[in-house]
Short mmCIF file of C-alpha atoms in Angstrom, two decimals:
data_model
loop_
_atom_site.label_atom_id
_atom_site.label_comp_id
_atom_site.label_asym_id
_atom_site.label_seq_id
_atom_site.Cartn_x
_atom_site.Cartn_y
_atom_site.Cartn_z
CA MET A 30 22.04 4.48 -8.03
CA THR A 31 19.42 3.14 -11.06
CA THR A 32 18.33 -0.74 -10.68
CA TRP A 33 16.42 -1.40 -13.85
CA LEU A 34 13.39 -5.09 -12.82
CA ASN A 35 12.72 -5.02 -16.65
CA ALA A 36 12.34 -2.73 -19.32
CA SER A 37 10.24 -0.50 -17.69
CA PHE A 38 10.27 -1.19 -14.42
CA GLN A 39 13.61 0.97 -13.68
CA MET A 40 14.40 1.83 -9.76
CA GLN A 41 15.99 4.90 -8.61
CA PHE A 42 16.83 6.74 -4.89
CA ARG A 43 16.26 10.89 -4.26
CA VAL A 44 15.09 12.60 -1.28
CA ILE A 45 12.09 13.69 0.16
CA GLY A 46 11.33 15.47 3.23
CA GLY A 47 14.64 15.15 4.06
CA LEU A 48 14.47 11.54 3.73
CA THR A 49 15.95 8.62 1.04
CA VAL A 50 12.79 6.85 -0.61
CA ARG A 51 13.35 4.38 -3.30
CA PHE A 52 11.19 4.77 -6.04
CA ALA A 53 10.33 3.32 -10.11
CA GLN A 54 8.43 5.19 -12.35
CA SER A 55 7.41 4.00 -15.48
CA ARG A 56 8.35 6.50 -19.20
CA GLY A 57 6.62 8.79 -20.30
CA GLN A 58 4.19 10.42 -18.94
CA GLY A 59 0.17 10.53 -19.70
CA GLN A 60 -2.74 12.57 -19.30
CA GLU A 61 -3.60 10.26 -15.48
CA HIS A 62 -1.21 10.52 -13.21
CA ALA A 63 -1.25 6.89 -10.30
CA LEU A 64 1.22 7.02 -6.97
CA LEU A 65 1.39 3.86 -6.28
CA LEU A 66 2.49 3.34 -2.04
CA SER A 67 4.34 -0.17 -1.17
CA PRO A 68 2.21 -2.80 0.42
CA TRP A 69 3.57 -4.23 4.78
CA PRO A 70 6.04 -7.35 4.23
CA GLU A 71 7.27 -5.80 0.61
CA SER A 72 7.85 -3.08 -1.41
CA LEU A 73 7.44 -1.11 -4.42
CA LEU A 74 8.41 -4.41 -6.62
CA ALA A 75 5.33 -5.68 -5.32
CA PHE A 76 3.46 -3.92 -8.25
CA GLU A 77 5.30 -5.76 -10.67
CA PRO A 78 2.69 -8.12 -12.02
CA VAL A 79 0.43 -5.32 -12.75
CA TRP A 80 2.87 -2.91 -13.52
CA SER A 81 3.27 -2.87 -17.82
CA ARG A 82 -0.25 -2.76 -17.55
CA LEU A 83 -1.37 -0.44 -15.54
CA ALA A 84 1.52 1.81 -17.29
CA GLU A 85 -1.14 1.65 -20.68
CA HIS A 86 -3.47 3.72 -18.44
CA ALA A 87 -1.17 6.61 -16.55
CA HIS A 88 2.52 7.88 -16.32
CA LEU A 89 3.11 5.44 -12.63
CA VAL A 90 5.06 6.76 -9.83
CA ALA A 91 5.47 4.10 -6.59
CA ILE A 92 7.42 4.56 -3.37
CA ASP A 93 8.31 2.76 -0.60
CA LEU A 94 7.16 4.78 1.33
CA PRO A 95 9.10 5.71 4.99
CA GLY A 96 10.68 2.48 7.26
CA PHE A 97 9.18 0.27 4.65
CA GLY A 98 10.71 -1.33 1.61
CA HIS A 99 14.19 0.49 0.77
CA SER A 100 13.37 4.03 2.42
CA GLN A 101 14.38 5.28 5.16
CA ARG A 102 12.57 5.31 8.04
CA ASP A 103 11.16 8.13 10.61
CA ASP A 104 10.06 7.46 13.19
CA ALA A 105 7.89 9.96 14.05
CA LEU A 106 5.62 8.53 10.32
CA LEU A 107 5.10 5.22 11.97
CA SER A 108 1.51 6.01 12.22
CA PRO A 109 -1.26 7.03 9.29
CA ARG A 110 -2.15 9.91 10.26
CA ALA A 111 1.63 11.30 9.95
CA MET A 112 1.90 8.44 6.78
CA SER A 113 -0.91 10.65 5.49
CA GLU A 114 0.81 13.62 5.35
CA PHE A 115 3.86 12.07 3.65
CA ILE A 116 2.22 10.75 1.27
CA THR A 117 1.25 14.30 -0.05
CA ALA A 118 4.22 15.84 0.21
CA ALA A 119 5.92 12.90 -1.72
CA ALA A 120 2.63 13.79 -4.89
CA GLY A 121 3.95 17.09 -4.81
CA ALA A 122 7.58 16.27 -5.22
CA PHE A 123 6.58 13.84 -8.33
CA GLY A 124 4.44 17.41 -9.40
CA LEU A 125 2.02 15.22 -9.30
CA GLU A 126 -0.66 17.45 -8.97
CA HIS A 127 -4.59 15.00 -8.49
CA PRO A 128 -3.24 12.31 -8.98
CA HIS A 129 -5.31 8.82 -8.73
CA LEU A 130 -3.70 7.26 -5.87
CA ILE A 131 -3.18 2.63 -5.33
CA ALA A 132 -3.13 2.24 -1.59
CA PRO A 133 -2.90 -1.63 -0.44
CA GLY A 134 -2.04 -2.93 2.49
CA THR A 135 -0.79 -0.71 5.39
CA GLY A 136 -1.89 2.02 2.44
CA THR A 137 -4.48 2.25 3.47
CA ALA A 138 -5.80 3.89 6.40
CA ALA A 139 -2.75 6.45 5.86
CA ALA A 140 -4.20 7.08 1.67
CA LEU A 141 -8.04 7.38 3.31
CA PHE A 142 -6.64 9.99 5.78
CA ALA A 143 -4.58 11.95 3.08
CA ALA A 144 -7.99 12.46 1.10
CA ALA A 145 -9.48 13.22 4.72
CA ARG A 146 -7.54 15.56 4.84
CA TYR A 147 -6.34 17.11 1.72
CA PRO A 148 -9.86 17.24 0.48
CA GLY A 149 -9.73 17.30 -3.84
CA ARG A 150 -6.14 16.92 -3.07
CA LEU A 151 -6.07 13.21 -5.22
CA ARG A 152 -8.95 12.15 -8.13
CA SER A 153 -9.57 8.31 -6.89
CA LEU A 154 -8.00 6.03 -4.28
CA VAL A 155 -7.52 2.87 -4.65
CA VAL A 156 -7.11 0.22 -1.41
CA GLY A 157 -8.33 -3.00 0.37
CA SER A 158 -6.11 -5.81 2.28
CA GLY A 159 -5.62 -2.47 5.08
CA ALA A 160 -6.35 -2.61 8.06
CA ALA A 161 -10.01 -0.90 8.73
CA ALA A 162 -12.49 -2.12 11.09
CA VAL A 163 -13.59 -0.82 14.46
CA PRO A 164 -13.62 -3.27 16.80
CA LEU A 165 -10.02 -4.15 15.79
CA GLN A 166 -11.18 -7.81 12.84
CA LEU A 167 -7.24 -9.20 11.56
CA GLY A 168 -5.50 -12.48 12.06
CA GLY A 169 -2.10 -13.59 11.61
CA MET A 170 0.71 -12.18 11.84
CA VAL A 171 -0.52 -8.79 12.32
CA LYS A 172 -3.03 -9.84 14.69
CA ASP A 173 0.13 -11.17 16.92
CA ILE A 174 2.03 -7.48 16.89
CA ILE A 175 -1.30 -6.06 17.81
CA GLU A 176 -1.77 -7.80 20.36
CA ALA A 177 1.87 -8.93 21.36
CA PRO A 178 2.45 -6.42 25.68
CA ASP A 179 5.75 -5.47 23.64
CA LEU A 180 7.80 -6.19 20.28
CA ASP A 181 11.01 -7.60 21.90
CA GLY A 182 10.08 -10.87 20.81
CA PHE A 183 10.10 -9.44 16.92
CA ARG A 184 13.65 -8.15 17.37
CA ARG A 185 14.57 -11.93 18.59
CA ALA A 186 13.10 -13.50 15.92
CA ASP A 187 14.75 -14.53 12.63
CA PRO A 188 13.55 -11.60 9.96
CA ARG A 189 13.87 -13.49 7.41
CA GLN A 190 11.78 -16.23 8.99
CA LEU A 191 9.03 -13.62 9.68
CA VAL A 192 8.51 -12.09 5.96
CA ASN A 193 8.63 -15.54 4.77
CA ALA A 194 5.73 -16.14 6.44
CA ALA A 195 3.71 -12.99 5.68
CA LEU A 196 4.54 -14.06 2.14
CA SER A 197 3.29 -17.98 2.06
CA GLY A 198 -0.02 -16.71 2.08
CA ILE A 199 0.72 -15.98 -1.67
CA SER A 200 -0.73 -19.29 -2.38
CA ARG A 201 -1.89 -18.36 -6.84
CA TYR A 202 1.51 -16.34 -7.75
CA THR A 203 4.63 -17.76 -7.80
CA LEU A 204 6.68 -15.50 -6.35
CA PRO A 205 10.24 -14.35 -8.31
CA GLU A 206 13.56 -15.03 -6.31
CA SER A 207 15.08 -11.78 -7.26
CA VAL A 208 11.73 -10.38 -6.44
CA ARG A 209 11.33 -12.03 -2.52
CA ASP A 210 15.35 -11.20 -1.98
CA ASP A 211 14.38 -7.70 -2.40
CA TYR A 212 11.43 -8.01 0.36
CA LEU A 213 13.64 -9.83 1.98
CA ALA A 214 16.34 -7.37 2.28
CA SER A 215 14.14 -5.16 2.72
CA TYR A 216 13.46 -5.78 6.28
CA GLN A 217 16.57 -7.01 7.66
CA GLY A 218 17.72 -6.38 10.59
CA ASN A 219 15.61 -4.81 12.80
CA ARG A 220 14.05 -3.33 9.70
CA PHE A 221 10.90 -5.19 10.61
CA ALA A 222 10.12 -5.51 13.91
CA GLU A 223 10.58 -1.48 13.53
CA SER A 224 8.19 -0.99 10.43
CA ALA A 225 5.73 -3.25 12.55
CA ARG A 226 5.68 0.03 15.20
CA TYR A 227 3.73 1.40 12.24
CA LEU A 228 0.19 -1.44 12.43
CA ARG A 229 0.89 -1.19 16.37
CA SER A 230 -0.68 2.39 16.15
CA TYR A 231 -4.06 0.53 14.48
CA PRO A 232 -6.10 0.81 18.27
CA ALA A 233 -5.77 4.63 18.64
CA GLU A 234 -5.72 5.46 14.70
CA LEU A 235 -8.08 3.52 13.09
CA PRO A 236 -11.13 4.74 15.72
CA VAL A 237 -10.15 8.10 14.34
CA LEU A 238 -10.22 7.59 10.74
CA ALA A 239 -13.78 5.74 11.36
CA GLY A 240 -15.33 9.15 12.21
CA LEU A 241 -13.75 10.47 8.80
CA LEU A 242 -14.74 7.75 6.76
CA PRO A 243 -18.00 9.93 5.95
CA GLN A 244 -17.29 12.69 5.21
CA ILE A 245 -14.44 11.92 2.22
CA ASP A 246 -15.07 12.32 -1.24
CA THR A 247 -13.11 11.20 -2.98
CA PRO A 248 -14.24 8.28 -4.73
CA VAL A 249 -12.39 5.01 -3.55
CA GLN A 250 -11.80 1.51 -4.95
CA ILE A 251 -11.92 -1.36 -2.96
CA ILE A 252 -10.20 -4.27 -3.74
CA ALA A 253 -10.01 -7.01 -1.16
CA GLY A 254 -9.31 -10.74 -1.44
CA ALA A 255 -11.93 -13.43 -0.42
CA GLY A 256 -9.79 -15.74 1.36
CA ASP A 257 -7.63 -13.39 3.39
CA THR A 258 -6.85 -13.95 6.81
CA ALA A 259 -4.63 -12.08 7.73
CA VAL A 260 -6.96 -8.87 7.45
CA PRO A 261 -10.75 -10.77 6.24
CA PRO A 262 -12.76 -8.38 3.65
CA VAL A 263 -15.32 -7.53 7.18
CA ASN A 264 -12.80 -4.66 6.62
CA ALA A 265 -13.32 -3.41 3.11
CA THR A 266 -17.24 -3.94 3.58
CA PHE A 267 -16.54 -1.67 7.02
CA LEU A 268 -15.36 0.96 5.00
CA HIS A 269 -17.82 0.68 1.92
CA GLU A 270 -20.35 0.92 4.30
CA ARG A 271 -19.37 4.37 6.20
CA LEU A 272 -17.72 5.94 2.39
CA PRO A 273 -20.17 8.05 0.54
CA HIS A 274 -18.66 7.16 -2.77
CA SER A 275 -17.52 3.79 -3.43
CA LYS A 276 -17.10 0.58 -5.02
CA LEU A 277 -16.33 -3.10 -3.40
CA ASP A 278 -14.90 -6.26 -5.26
CA VAL A 279 -14.01 -9.62 -3.00
CA LEU A 280 -11.72 -11.31 -5.68
CA ASP A 281 -10.45 -15.56 -5.48
CA ALA A 282 -7.44 -14.32 -3.81
CA GLY A 283 -5.71 -14.28 -0.29
CA HIS A 284 -4.05 -10.80 1.60
CA PHE A 285 -1.69 -9.79 -1.26
CA THR A 286 -4.46 -9.10 -4.27
CA TRP A 287 -3.01 -7.46 -6.25
CA GLU A 288 -0.15 -10.45 -6.89
CA ASP A 289 -2.40 -13.67 -6.88
CA ALA A 290 -5.14 -12.13 -9.05
CA ALA A 291 -2.55 -9.72 -10.75
CA ALA A 292 -5.13 -9.80 -14.13
CA GLU A 293 -7.70 -8.92 -12.54
CA TYR A 294 -6.21 -6.77 -10.05
CA ALA A 295 -5.53 -4.59 -13.07
CA ALA A 296 -8.64 -4.83 -13.76
CA LEU A 297 -10.49 -3.11 -11.97
CA VAL A 298 -8.32 -0.02 -11.45
CA THR A 299 -7.52 0.84 -14.84
CA ASN A 300 -12.07 0.66 -15.62
CA TRP A 301 -11.84 2.12 -12.19
CA TRP A 302 -9.92 5.16 -13.72
CA ARG A 303 -11.57 5.44 -17.53
CA GLY A 304 -13.91 6.50 -16.17
CA LYS A 305 -15.48 4.40 -12.98
CA ALA A 306 -14.42 6.46 -10.77
CA ASN A 307 -18.03 8.96 -10.59
CA GLY A 308 -19.19 9.26 -7.28
CA SER A 309 -21.31 6.49 -7.39
CA ARG A 310 -21.71 3.25 -5.20
CA LYS A 311 -22.23 -0.34 -7.10
#
């Protein structure tokens, strides 16, 4: 089935690694390619505000990661290290030999694991708004999920209320109802609580990632929101101080920089693609 959000945003499904995955890709083929990973608890529609701007500079493929958005879950992939393997498999499935990777939020750690484990596979990364600091520096619902003794309380809660509570962090952007409905549908039933298991892997996974950061040669653009209370900017600083080839920009926004500050976010990404990804620290 194919669904069109607008004339340039076509959503479809395909099987990758035995899982049914929802994706969208821009029309036409350019010399540059970019793979975009859905943030939690949203979906690939999170990129709609920046889609047309980014599509002027690269051929785009956006995917709902397994267990997120409308893609099928595999319990074995509910950690950043495991998800990094799927990311490289997805790039191969779409024929993206040396793509840029945009991985905000929950995609941040997985993207960095992928860059560490497969040197040279990715041309550059755009990350941010994702947990990275060790010890953990998190707030709000993310902190509550990780520190809860189990997920029973989240399983009993109304997932619509949980998703809407998370989306209240969007302060400057008016979320279209059709997009909000897609986010809510993405985490209906037990999908919210099950997807939260990914976050609960952070205490074990992030210390391992921290040890790998100095070895990552892939250029990394880090974008954070100054007002992010869920994943404070200290997480972005932690990455910037340890990655050999990184650039850090902090926007006047909350957690959802790609929506709250779409124009600024898109400008940073396209400038990065146009030649800023040259391995220098700025």
